[in-house]
Structures are given as structure tokens and as C-alpha cells.
DNA sequence: GCAGAATACGAGCGATCGCTCGTGTTCACT
DNA sequence: AGTGAACACGAGCGATCGCTCGTATTCTGC
């Protein structure tokens, strides 16, 4: 069997210093994405900012896309934790309360690292190996659908498939747009409450 | 006064053949964006596909961004016509009917050139001179708000600002996502009707 | 028919990109 | 102290990019 060229990325960083190198590279990638944008995020620049040589970069990542993908994954995991814990909390609540919980969590999630979130949403070409950004909303979608199934006695007769799509898409779009494009809309606690009230009304009114 | 270098783009194409050149360039840009994506849309490739030399390209466009901006503008104008005519048609209708009209128009608009729309939405880095894509939704937003003002007696007491945001953002996100990411959701007339029904219910339920 | 303006051409410059590879350095283990 | 594996280095290759500029062609007005 032909052995793969040794210059390609080594699977695992076993020693501690290499672990640090990998972390530094991911962190540097995130910083550059935020500060300079996707176009200016070259491998040379990333390596330089990480205090590492390009050669080392290519020991652990097969290319630029892999770096960006790692940043996306890290960010997604953080969002995922917020989403999952919110859905767990909501699972025991009646619909109205549950929707409030989810909307509040959606805002919270979008506030984890808004600048990075914005770059990932607006500058990463969703093509080739980098299109898995949407996988995330599929997950939320399935989880929300499961909630609706368990609480179907509280709602009007709905097509679960369609209803989940409508709710998740709307909540995601509203919070995303509010946090990233209309920050004034969430400028203080009162405004945030008003936003949550309205979004909750939208969703609950639709489901019941 | 320092005169600008003559090599820079000339303002107007006065002769007919240059008019054709400009059109060919815009059309070629759109085609390449669709077929090859934003990254592969180089000025050389665009010129080649347009059957024109790079030199000519730079006579009429200061750079790649201007080409893409022209494509965006052309597309936006087409969408704008659909949106404006729908809002005009809706202006005399009661809310429920009006929302149906608008949702149907939103789907229609997203179907004008879905592949181009997708590229513009997903691959164009919304940075630098190319971030005006969102200007469009601002326009819709204002027009919809005007409708709500004229029909405020038909709805519950609402914050017009907030309500317009919620409605326009939701409709746009739902139709966009349905047309581009869930084509199965609009596969036949019955499915389209179901989608319009649900979206209308969402919005009308919220406004009343 | 002619002059000059408008239009079109395309080789190629300088910059940057992703990435390789030969070499030097540090670690783990004896 | 010695050895091989793991890790780090960075000059530089080949490709591509956006764009320029000297030249050739076509149109317009007289």
C-alpha cells in the first residue's frame, strides 16, 4: 500500500507544545477573520500572527479551508451548548414559556462572539468544503421538532415539518438580524424585553 | 487641477457597440458568478467570456467590484419591480389578503434567477464596496411600514417600527430559505399553497 | 477622404496566494 | 550522552490575481 506523504498534516499533536501550536493557529485564524476579513486571511498571515511558521501550519492543517473549518466548528460548539441547554430547559415548560426561553437563548447565542459570527455569516463563501454552516440549523430544527411532538396537545393541528421550519427559520432570522444589523433594537433591557415579547407573540400566535 | 488619467473608466459609452460591450460584460459576470462562483470570477475570465479584452473591461469598470456591483444592481432592480408592484396591489387590500399577496410576491421574486440570487446571498463578501445588498431590504421595510400605517385600524396596537422589522425579516427569511435551501417545500402547487397559508397565518396572527 | 475621438486589444508587470521541502531544533527514552 | 522521532522553521516555487499601457482598429463629423 502506498504510504501517504509525510509532509501532509499529522493526525495528532502528541506533545504539549504542538497542542499549543494548534490552538494558537485556530485562535489566530479567528482573530484575523475578525480583524481583516476572509479575503485577507492568508496562511502566511495566520502563521505569522500565531507566532508560528507556515511549515508548522501545514503539519497540522491540510490548508486554509481546514483552518477556517476548525474556527467554524469551535464557534458552532459554543452555540450548540447554548441551544441544547435552552431546549432542555424548555422541554418541561408550556409553549409560551418555552418559546420565551428559546428566543432568549437565541439572543444569548448570537452574543457569544458577534464579530466572528458576522464574518462567518457574511464572508465565508458557502461553497466547496465550507458549506456545513447550515448543518447547524438542521440540528436545531430537529430538536425543536421533537419539542413540538411532545407538546402537540398544546397546539392546533399542524404539519410538524412545516411548523418547525417556520418557527426555527423565523427565530433565527430575527435574532440574527437584530443582533448583527440592528443593535439599537437591543440597546437596553427594556428593548430586549420588547423584542422577546414580540418574537414570542409571533411564534406562539402561530402555533396555537 | 490635476486631470485624471485617461485610462480610468470612461463615464459613458456613447456609441452603440460600446453599449453592447458593457452589456456583454455584465451578462458574462452574472454567468461566471453562477457557473464558477465569486472566487473564480476573475476579470480576465469575465472579459474572455464576454468576448472582450481586459483592456476594454477596464475602460468601463474601475475593477472587479464594480462589475459585481452592476450585476447586483441589475438583479435588485428586477426584485424591486416585483416588490413594488406587489405592495401597490396590496395597498388596497385588507390585511389578510395583503399579506398573501406579499408572500406570493416574495416567492415569485426569489424565483427570478435563483442561482444568481444564491450566489449573491452566499458568496459575495459583504464588506468594502459590496455591502449594499442589504439596502434593498431597507426599502421593503419602509414600504411595508407605510402599508401598516395606512391600515393601522385593522390591527392591534403595535410598535410600527418593531412590527415592520418582524414581518419583513420573517417573510424574507422564510421565502429565501424555502426557495434556496428547501426546494422540496415548494415542489408543486399544493405545497406552495401550504407554504403561503402558513406564512400568512404567522404574520396575520401576529399583527391582529 | 481624412483627422481625431472613441473603442478594442492583449502581453505582461508586480503583488499575492497556497503550499513544499530541505534543514535546524527540541523532546522522550534509554 | 546519544539517538531517533516529533516539531518548527522559512526561503521560495508555480500559479493566479487585478490591472496598465502601448498599440491597433473603428466610428463620427466635416
Short mmCIF file of C-alpha atoms (C1' of nucleotides) in Angstrom, two decimals:
data_model
loop_
_atom_site.label_atom_id
_atom_site.label_comp_id
_atom_site.label_asym_id
_atom_site.label_seq_id
_atom_site.Cartn_x
_atom_site.Cartn_y
_atom_site.Cartn_z
CA UNK A 1 0.00 0.00 0.00
CA UNK A 2 1.28 3.41 -0.94
CA UNK A 3 2.08 5.36 2.15
CA UNK A 4 0.87 8.88 2.27
CA UNK A 5 3.43 11.63 2.00
CA UNK A 6 4.76 12.53 5.40
CA UNK A 7 4.50 16.20 4.67
CA UNK A 8 0.76 16.05 4.92
CA UNK A 9 -0.88 17.02 8.17
CA UNK A 10 -0.10 14.71 11.03
CA UNK A 11 -3.20 13.43 12.64
CA UNK A 12 -2.45 14.19 16.23
CA UNK A 13 -0.31 16.56 18.15
CA UNK A 14 1.00 14.33 20.89
CA UNK A 15 3.33 16.66 22.67
CA UNK A 16 2.17 19.62 24.64
CA UNK A 17 3.95 22.28 22.64
CA UNK A 18 2.32 21.12 19.42
CA UNK A 19 -1.06 21.24 21.10
CA UNK A 20 -0.30 24.86 21.86
CA UNK A 21 0.69 25.43 18.25
CA UNK A 22 -2.63 24.10 17.01
CA UNK A 23 -4.56 26.25 19.47
CA UNK A 24 -2.55 29.31 18.54
CA UNK A 25 -3.29 28.71 14.86
CA UNK A 26 -7.04 28.39 15.38
CA UNK A 27 -7.10 31.43 17.61
CA UNK A 28 -5.04 33.43 15.13
CA UNK A 29 -7.36 32.42 12.33
CA UNK A 30 -10.37 33.66 14.27
CA UNK A 31 -8.64 36.94 15.09
CA UNK A 32 -7.62 37.56 11.50
CA UNK A 33 -11.05 36.69 10.20
CA UNK A 34 -12.49 39.30 12.54
CA UNK A 35 -9.86 41.99 12.06
CA UNK A 36 -9.03 41.59 8.38
CA UNK A 37 -11.78 39.51 6.84
CA UNK A 38 -11.82 36.23 4.97
CA UNK A 39 -10.06 37.51 1.86
CA UNK A 40 -7.06 38.82 3.76
CA UNK A 41 -6.78 35.71 5.89
CA UNK A 42 -3.85 34.07 4.12
CA UNK A 43 -1.99 31.12 5.53
CA UNK A 44 1.18 33.18 5.80
CA UNK A 45 -0.58 35.88 7.76
CA UNK A 46 -2.27 33.37 10.04
CA UNK A 47 1.02 31.64 10.78
CA UNK A 48 2.74 34.94 11.43
CA UNK A 49 0.04 36.10 13.81
CA UNK A 50 0.13 32.76 15.60
CA UNK A 51 3.88 33.17 16.08
CA UNK A 52 4.44 30.03 14.05
CA UNK A 53 5.92 29.25 10.66
CA UNK A 54 3.86 28.32 7.62
CA UNK A 55 5.58 24.97 7.61
CA UNK A 56 4.25 24.16 11.04
CA UNK A 57 0.81 25.29 9.98
CA UNK A 58 0.79 22.70 7.23
CA UNK A 59 1.87 20.00 9.65
CA UNK A 60 -1.49 20.22 11.33
CA UNK A 61 -3.87 21.60 8.75
CA UNK A 62 -4.13 20.49 5.14
CA UNK A 63 -4.94 24.00 4.00
CA UNK A 64 -6.63 27.28 4.62
CA UNK A 65 -10.09 25.79 4.48
CA UNK A 66 -9.29 23.40 7.29
CA UNK A 67 -8.25 26.31 9.49
CA UNK A 68 -11.47 28.14 8.82
CA UNK A 69 -13.47 24.97 9.30
CA UNK A 70 -11.83 24.50 12.69
CA UNK A 71 -12.85 28.01 13.69
CA UNK A 72 -16.39 27.37 12.49
CA UNK A 73 -16.56 24.13 14.44
CA UNK A 74 -15.32 25.76 17.61
CA UNK A 75 -17.87 28.53 17.27
CA UNK A 76 -20.64 26.10 16.45
CA UNK A 77 -19.91 24.04 19.53
CA UNK A 78 -20.31 27.10 21.70
CA UNK A 79 -23.61 27.95 20.04
CA UNK A 80 -24.67 24.33 20.26
CA UNK A 81 -24.20 24.24 24.01
CA UNK A 82 -26.41 27.28 24.48
CA UNK A 83 -29.04 25.85 22.15
CA UNK A 84 -29.07 22.42 23.71
CA UNK A 85 -29.26 23.63 27.28
CA UNK A 86 -32.05 26.02 26.32
CA UNK A 87 -34.03 23.27 24.64
CA UNK A 88 -33.57 21.04 27.65
CA UNK A 89 -34.78 23.79 29.92
CA UNK A 90 -37.73 24.42 27.59
CA UNK A 91 -38.72 20.79 27.30
CA UNK A 92 -40.58 20.90 30.60
CA UNK A 93 -42.21 24.27 30.03
CA UNK A 94 -45.55 25.11 28.44
CA UNK A 95 -45.35 26.53 24.97
CA UNK A 96 -45.47 30.19 25.75
CA UNK A 97 -42.77 29.92 28.37
CA UNK A 98 -40.72 27.58 26.24
CA UNK A 99 -40.69 29.93 23.27
CA UNK A 100 -39.54 32.76 25.52
CA UNK A 101 -36.72 30.58 26.74
CA UNK A 102 -35.68 29.71 23.21
CA UNK A 103 -35.80 33.27 21.93
CA UNK A 104 -33.77 34.50 24.88
CA UNK A 105 -31.25 31.73 24.25
CA UNK A 106 -31.06 32.64 20.58
CA UNK A 107 -30.12 36.19 21.50
CA UNK A 108 -27.62 34.96 24.04
CA UNK A 109 -26.07 32.65 21.47
CA UNK A 110 -25.71 35.43 18.92
CA UNK A 111 -23.91 37.48 21.52
CA UNK A 112 -21.17 34.95 22.21
CA UNK A 113 -18.83 36.45 19.65
CA UNK A 114 -20.86 38.68 17.36
CA UNK A 115 -17.96 39.90 15.27
CA UNK A 116 -16.85 36.37 14.49
CA UNK A 117 -20.43 35.30 13.92
CA UNK A 118 -20.86 38.11 11.46
CA UNK A 119 -17.76 37.20 9.49
CA UNK A 120 -18.78 33.56 9.35
CA UNK A 121 -22.26 34.52 8.20
CA UNK A 122 -21.31 37.18 5.69
CA UNK A 123 -17.87 36.49 4.33
CA UNK A 124 -17.35 32.75 4.26
CA UNK A 125 -18.21 31.51 0.79
CA UNK A 126 -20.69 28.72 1.37
CA UNK A 127 -19.19 26.55 -1.30
CA UNK A 128 -16.85 23.61 -1.57
CA UNK A 129 -15.73 22.27 1.78
CA UNK A 130 -17.07 25.21 3.72
CA UNK A 131 -20.80 24.86 3.32
CA UNK A 132 -21.54 22.99 6.51
CA UNK A 133 -22.51 26.16 8.31
CA UNK A 134 -26.10 25.24 7.64
CA UNK A 135 -25.78 21.84 9.21
CA UNK A 136 -26.15 23.61 12.49
CA UNK A 137 -29.64 24.92 11.89
CA UNK A 138 -30.71 21.44 10.81
CA UNK A 139 -29.80 20.26 14.27
CA UNK A 140 -31.82 22.98 15.95
CA UNK A 141 -34.63 22.27 13.59
CA UNK A 142 -34.76 18.58 14.58
CA UNK A 143 -34.57 19.38 18.29
CA UNK A 144 -37.37 21.91 18.02
CA UNK A 145 -39.49 19.47 16.10
CA UNK A 146 -39.05 16.94 18.87
CA UNK A 147 -40.28 19.52 21.37
CA UNK A 148 -43.38 20.20 19.28
CA UNK A 149 -44.14 16.50 19.07
CA UNK A 150 -44.02 16.11 22.83
CA UNK A 151 -46.29 19.14 23.31
CA UNK A 152 -48.61 18.58 20.38
CA UNK A 153 -51.64 18.60 22.69
CA UNK A 154 -50.99 22.28 23.41
CA UNK A 155 -51.16 23.38 19.81
CA UNK A 156 -53.54 23.46 16.93
CA UNK A 157 -53.25 20.74 14.36
CA UNK A 158 -50.08 21.49 12.48
CA UNK A 159 -47.78 19.93 9.96
CA UNK A 160 -44.80 19.43 12.27
CA UNK A 161 -42.33 19.55 9.44
CA UNK A 162 -43.61 22.83 8.12
CA UNK A 163 -44.19 24.35 11.55
CA UNK A 164 -40.67 23.60 12.75
CA UNK A 165 -39.27 25.14 9.64
CA UNK A 166 -41.35 28.27 10.04
CA UNK A 167 -40.50 28.73 13.71
CA UNK A 168 -36.79 27.97 13.64
CA UNK A 169 -36.19 29.99 10.49
CA UNK A 170 -38.07 32.98 11.84
CA UNK A 171 -36.43 32.99 15.27
CA UNK A 172 -33.00 32.55 13.79
CA UNK A 173 -33.51 35.30 11.22
CA UNK A 174 -34.98 37.76 13.70
CA UNK A 175 -32.29 37.36 16.34
CA UNK A 176 -29.52 37.26 13.77
CA UNK A 177 -30.72 40.43 12.10
CA UNK A 178 -31.37 42.20 15.37
CA UNK A 179 -28.00 41.44 16.92
CA UNK A 180 -25.90 41.99 13.81
CA UNK A 181 -27.72 44.65 11.83
CA UNK A 182 -29.93 46.49 14.28
CA UNK A 183 -28.00 46.68 17.52
CA UNK A 184 -30.11 49.67 18.52
CA UNK A 185 -33.01 47.26 18.72
CA UNK A 186 -31.41 45.56 21.71
CA UNK A 187 -29.72 48.57 23.26
CA UNK A 188 -31.13 48.18 26.76
CA UNK A 189 -33.03 45.69 28.89
CA UNK A 190 -36.39 47.21 28.04
CA UNK A 191 -35.69 46.95 24.34
CA UNK A 192 -34.54 43.37 24.70
CA UNK A 193 -37.72 42.53 26.59
CA UNK A 194 -39.84 44.16 23.90
CA UNK A 195 -38.03 42.20 21.23
CA UNK A 196 -38.50 38.92 23.08
CA UNK A 197 -42.17 39.75 23.69
CA UNK A 198 -42.83 40.39 20.05
CA UNK A 199 -40.97 37.37 18.76
CA UNK A 200 -42.66 35.15 21.31
CA UNK A 201 -46.03 36.53 20.30
CA UNK A 202 -45.26 35.83 16.67
CA UNK A 203 -44.35 32.21 17.27
CA UNK A 204 -46.92 31.36 19.92
CA UNK A 205 -49.70 33.03 17.95
CA UNK A 206 -48.73 30.89 15.02
CA UNK A 207 -48.58 27.61 16.91
CA UNK A 208 -51.88 27.98 18.78
CA UNK B 1 -6.19 71.00 -11.48
CA UNK B 2 -4.71 67.58 -11.98
CA UNK B 3 -6.53 65.80 -14.71
CA UNK B 4 -7.42 62.23 -14.07
CA UNK B 5 -5.60 59.57 -16.06
CA UNK B 6 -7.46 58.84 -19.26
CA UNK B 7 -7.03 55.14 -18.76
CA UNK B 8 -9.58 55.16 -16.00
CA UNK B 9 -13.11 54.14 -16.79
CA UNK B 10 -14.90 56.48 -19.09
CA UNK B 11 -18.18 57.61 -17.73
CA UNK B 12 -20.42 56.92 -20.65
CA UNK B 13 -20.49 54.58 -23.52
CA UNK B 14 -21.80 56.83 -26.25
CA UNK B 15 -21.56 54.57 -29.24
CA UNK B 16 -23.75 51.58 -29.73
CA UNK B 17 -21.00 49.00 -29.87
CA UNK B 18 -19.61 50.10 -26.51
CA UNK B 19 -23.10 49.81 -25.08
CA UNK B 20 -23.06 46.22 -26.26
CA UNK B 21 -19.65 45.72 -24.69
CA UNK B 22 -20.89 46.91 -21.32
CA UNK B 23 -23.94 44.67 -21.51
CA UNK B 24 -21.85 41.69 -22.53
CA UNK B 25 -19.54 42.29 -19.57
CA UNK B 26 -22.37 42.45 -17.05
CA UNK B 27 -24.01 39.41 -18.53
CA UNK B 28 -20.72 37.50 -18.54
CA UNK B 29 -20.12 38.45 -14.92
CA UNK B 30 -23.51 37.07 -13.92
CA UNK B 31 -22.92 33.87 -15.85
CA UNK B 32 -19.50 33.31 -14.32
CA UNK B 33 -20.75 34.07 -10.84
CA UNK B 34 -23.38 31.38 -11.32
CA UNK B 35 -21.22 28.80 -13.06
CA UNK B 36 -17.90 29.27 -11.31
CA UNK B 37 -18.56 31.23 -8.16
CA UNK B 38 -17.27 34.54 -6.86
CA UNK B 39 -13.73 33.38 -6.21
CA UNK B 40 -13.18 32.15 -9.74
CA UNK B 41 -14.74 35.24 -11.28
CA UNK B 42 -11.53 36.98 -12.33
CA UNK B 43 -11.52 39.97 -14.60
CA UNK B 44 -9.61 38.01 -17.23
CA UNK B 45 -12.16 35.26 -17.22
CA UNK B 46 -15.05 37.69 -17.34
CA UNK B 47 -13.54 39.55 -20.28
CA UNK B 48 -12.85 36.31 -22.10
CA UNK B 49 -16.39 35.03 -21.63
CA UNK B 50 -17.77 38.38 -22.75
CA UNK B 51 -15.72 38.11 -25.94
CA UNK B 52 -13.90 41.28 -24.99
CA UNK B 53 -10.38 42.12 -23.90
CA UNK B 54 -9.42 43.00 -20.34
CA UNK B 55 -8.39 46.41 -21.55
CA UNK B 56 -11.89 47.15 -22.74
CA UNK B 57 -13.25 45.90 -19.46
CA UNK B 58 -11.24 48.49 -17.58
CA UNK B 59 -12.48 51.22 -19.88
CA UNK B 60 -15.95 50.87 -18.42
CA UNK B 61 -15.46 49.40 -14.99
CA UNK B 62 -12.90 50.52 -12.41
CA UNK B 63 -12.46 46.98 -11.18
CA UNK B 64 -13.92 43.65 -10.38
CA UNK B 65 -16.09 45.03 -7.60
CA UNK B 66 -17.80 47.43 -9.98
CA UNK B 67 -18.71 44.56 -12.27
CA UNK B 68 -20.23 42.59 -9.43
CA UNK B 69 -21.99 45.69 -8.15
CA UNK B 70 -23.53 46.19 -11.57
CA UNK B 71 -24.83 42.64 -11.53
CA UNK B 72 -26.24 43.16 -8.05
CA UNK B 73 -27.95 46.37 -9.12
CA UNK B 74 -29.50 44.76 -12.14
CA UNK B 75 -30.80 41.90 -10.06
CA UNK B 76 -32.05 44.24 -7.37
CA UNK B 77 -33.99 46.27 -9.88
CA UNK B 78 -35.81 43.17 -11.05
CA UNK B 79 -36.64 42.22 -7.49
CA UNK B 80 -37.64 45.77 -6.74
CA UNK B 81 -40.20 45.84 -9.53
CA UNK B 82 -41.88 42.72 -8.22
CA UNK B 83 -41.87 44.08 -4.68
CA UNK B 84 -43.19 47.48 -5.61
CA UNK B 85 -45.99 46.21 -7.78
CA UNK B 86 -46.99 43.73 -5.09
CA UNK B 87 -47.08 46.42 -2.44
CA UNK B 88 -49.16 48.61 -4.69
CA UNK B 89 -51.58 45.79 -5.31
CA UNK B 90 -51.68 45.08 -1.57
CA UNK B 91 -52.25 48.67 -0.56
CA UNK B 92 -55.97 48.44 -1.27
CA UNK B 93 -56.44 45.02 0.26
CA UNK B 94 -57.38 44.06 3.83
CA UNK B 95 -54.53 42.71 5.89
CA UNK B 96 -55.08 39.02 5.39
CA UNK B 97 -55.34 39.38 1.66
CA UNK B 98 -52.47 41.83 1.53
CA UNK B 99 -50.10 39.52 3.38
CA UNK B 100 -50.97 36.71 1.00
CA UNK B 101 -50.17 38.98 -1.89
CA UNK B 102 -46.84 39.93 -0.40
CA UNK B 103 -45.79 36.40 0.46
CA UNK B 104 -46.68 35.19 -3.02
CA UNK B 105 -44.69 38.07 -4.47
CA UNK B 106 -41.73 37.23 -2.25
CA UNK B 107 -41.68 33.71 -3.64
CA UNK B 108 -42.06 34.99 -7.16
CA UNK B 109 -39.17 37.40 -6.62
CA UNK B 110 -36.90 34.69 -5.30
CA UNK B 111 -37.64 32.66 -8.40
CA UNK B 112 -36.49 35.28 -10.87
CA UNK B 113 -32.96 33.92 -11.02
CA UNK B 114 -32.47 31.63 -8.05
CA UNK B 115 -28.96 30.55 -8.92
CA UNK B 116 -27.75 34.12 -9.19
CA UNK B 117 -29.67 35.08 -6.08
CA UNK B 118 -27.98 32.27 -4.21
CA UNK B 119 -24.52 33.31 -5.26
CA UNK B 120 -25.20 36.91 -4.33
CA UNK B 121 -26.52 35.84 -0.95
CA UNK B 122 -23.92 33.25 -0.10
CA UNK B 123 -20.68 34.10 -1.81
CA UNK B 124 -20.40 37.84 -2.10
CA UNK B 125 -18.36 39.11 0.81
CA UNK B 126 -20.50 41.80 2.38
CA UNK B 127 -17.58 44.07 3.01
CA UNK B 128 -15.96 47.08 1.45
CA UNK B 129 -17.86 48.43 -1.54
CA UNK B 130 -20.09 45.41 -1.83
CA UNK B 131 -22.20 45.64 1.30
CA UNK B 132 -25.15 47.43 -0.20
CA UNK B 133 -27.05 44.21 -0.73
CA UNK B 134 -28.92 44.99 2.46
CA UNK B 135 -30.02 48.40 1.27
CA UNK B 136 -32.71 46.57 -0.59
CA UNK B 137 -34.47 45.12 2.42
CA UNK B 138 -34.47 48.59 3.99
CA UNK B 139 -36.57 49.75 1.10
CA UNK B 140 -39.06 46.92 1.50
CA UNK B 141 -39.10 47.58 5.18
CA UNK B 142 -40.09 51.22 4.71
CA UNK B 143 -42.76 50.38 2.15
CA UNK B 144 -44.28 47.76 4.39
CA UNK B 145 -44.28 50.14 7.30
CA UNK B 146 -46.20 52.63 5.21
CA UNK B 147 -48.80 49.97 4.50
CA UNK B 148 -49.18 49.21 8.19
CA UNK B 149 -49.66 52.88 8.97
CA UNK B 150 -52.47 53.20 6.46
CA UNK B 151 -54.17 50.09 7.82
CA UNK B 152 -53.48 50.60 11.49
CA UNK B 153 -57.20 50.43 12.30
CA UNK B 154 -57.21 46.79 11.27
CA UNK B 155 -54.50 45.72 13.70
CA UNK B 156 -53.85 45.59 17.39
CA UNK B 157 -51.81 48.40 18.89
CA UNK B 158 -48.29 47.77 17.67
CA UNK B 159 -44.93 49.47 17.57
CA UNK B 160 -44.81 50.05 13.82
CA UNK B 161 -41.03 50.06 13.77
CA UNK B 162 -40.73 46.76 15.53
CA UNK B 163 -43.67 45.15 13.74
CA UNK B 164 -42.32 46.02 10.29
CA UNK B 165 -38.98 44.59 11.22
CA UNK B 166 -40.52 41.37 12.47
CA UNK B 167 -42.76 40.90 9.44
CA UNK B 168 -40.33 41.79 6.69
CA UNK B 169 -37.47 39.85 8.23
CA UNK B 170 -39.61 36.76 8.72
CA UNK B 171 -41.15 36.75 5.28
CA UNK B 172 -37.83 37.35 3.62
CA UNK B 173 -36.09 34.62 5.63
CA UNK B 174 -38.84 32.07 5.09
CA UNK B 175 -39.13 32.56 1.35
CA UNK B 176 -35.39 32.79 0.89
CA UNK B 177 -34.76 29.61 2.83
CA UNK B 178 -37.62 27.75 1.19
CA UNK B 179 -36.64 28.62 -2.38
CA UNK B 180 -32.90 28.19 -1.98
CA UNK B 181 -32.46 25.50 0.63
CA UNK B 182 -35.69 23.52 0.71
CA UNK B 183 -36.90 23.37 -2.87
CA UNK B 184 -38.92 20.27 -1.98
CA UNK B 185 -41.03 22.56 0.16
CA UNK B 186 -42.33 24.29 -2.97
CA UNK B 187 -42.29 21.34 -5.32
CA UNK B 188 -45.90 21.58 -6.51
CA UNK B 189 -48.84 23.97 -6.39
CA UNK B 190 -50.32 22.35 -3.30
CA UNK B 191 -47.04 22.69 -1.43
CA UNK B 192 -46.72 26.31 -2.48
CA UNK B 193 -50.24 27.00 -1.27
CA UNK B 194 -49.50 25.31 2.07
CA UNK B 195 -46.37 27.39 2.45
CA UNK B 196 -48.20 30.62 1.68
CA UNK B 197 -51.01 29.65 4.05
CA UNK B 198 -48.63 29.03 6.90
CA UNK B 199 -46.58 32.14 6.38
CA UNK B 200 -49.69 34.26 6.06
CA UNK B 201 -51.06 32.76 9.26
CA UNK B 202 -47.81 33.55 11.02
CA UNK B 203 -47.83 37.19 10.01
CA UNK B 204 -51.55 37.89 10.26
CA UNK B 205 -51.79 36.16 13.63
CA UNK B 206 -49.01 38.38 14.82
CA UNK B 207 -50.48 41.63 13.55
CA UNK B 208 -54.00 41.12 14.84
"C1'" DG C 1 -11.32 61.01 -47.81
"C1'" DC C 2 -9.35 62.47 -43.66
"C1'" DA C 3 -8.40 63.69 -38.83
"C1'" DG C 4 -9.20 62.82 -34.37
"C1'" DA C 5 -12.03 60.76 -30.92
"C1'" DA C 6 -13.78 56.54 -29.25
"C1'" DT C 7 -13.29 51.89 -28.75
"C1'" DA C 8 -10.78 47.49 -28.56
"C1'" DC C 9 -6.85 44.79 -27.97
"C1'" DG C 10 -3.64 41.62 -25.10
"C1'" DA C 11 1.23 40.84 -23.45
"C1'" DG C 12 2.88 41.24 -19.34
"C1'" DC C 13 4.07 43.69 -14.56
"C1'" DG C 14 4.10 43.43 -9.71
"C1'" DA C 15 1.82 41.53 -5.92
"C1'" DT C 16 -0.03 37.87 -3.53
"C1'" DC C 17 -1.63 33.42 -2.93
"C1'" DG C 18 -1.46 28.41 -1.17
"C1'" DC C 19 1.79 25.37 -0.33
"C1'" DT C 20 6.53 22.39 -0.41
"C1'" DC C 21 10.71 20.76 1.22
"C1'" DG C 22 15.33 20.77 2.90
"C1'" DT C 23 17.09 21.92 7.18
"C1'" DG C 24 17.52 23.09 12.03
"C1'" DT C 25 15.76 22.37 16.93
"C1'" DT C 26 13.64 20.08 20.91
"C1'" DC C 27 11.66 16.18 23.04
"C1'" DA C 28 11.26 11.32 25.09
"C1'" DC C 29 13.65 7.47 26.20
"C1'" DT C 30 17.50 4.83 27.26
"C1'" DA D 1 25.45 11.31 26.31
"C1'" DG D 2 23.25 9.51 22.40
"C1'" DT D 3 19.59 8.60 19.15
"C1'" DG D 4 15.52 8.83 16.52
"C1'" DA D 5 11.04 10.81 16.39
"C1'" DA D 6 8.40 14.87 16.75
"C1'" DC D 7 8.24 19.53 15.94
"C1'" DA D 8 9.47 24.04 13.96
"C1'" DC D 9 11.44 26.80 10.54
"C1'" DG D 10 11.16 29.98 6.27
"C1'" DA D 11 13.01 30.83 1.52
"C1'" DG D 12 10.93 30.35 -2.41
"C1'" DC D 13 8.10 27.80 -6.40
"C1'" DG D 14 4.42 27.97 -9.57
"C1'" DA D 15 0.00 29.79 -10.26
"C1'" DT D 16 -3.12 33.34 -10.32
"C1'" DC D 17 -4.74 37.75 -9.43
"C1'" DG D 18 -6.10 42.72 -10.61
"C1'" DC D 19 -4.71 45.87 -13.54
"C1'" DT D 20 -1.69 49.01 -17.01
"C1'" DC D 21 -0.28 50.80 -21.22
"C1'" DG D 22 1.38 50.98 -25.88
"C1'" DT D 23 -0.77 49.82 -29.97
"C1'" DA D 24 -4.39 48.69 -33.45
"C1'" DT D 25 -9.00 49.28 -35.16
"C1'" DT D 26 -13.48 51.58 -35.93
"C1'" DC D 27 -16.60 55.36 -35.77
"C1'" DT D 28 -18.08 60.36 -36.37
"C1'" DG D 29 -18.12 64.86 -38.35
"C1'" DC D 30 -16.61 67.56 -41.84
#
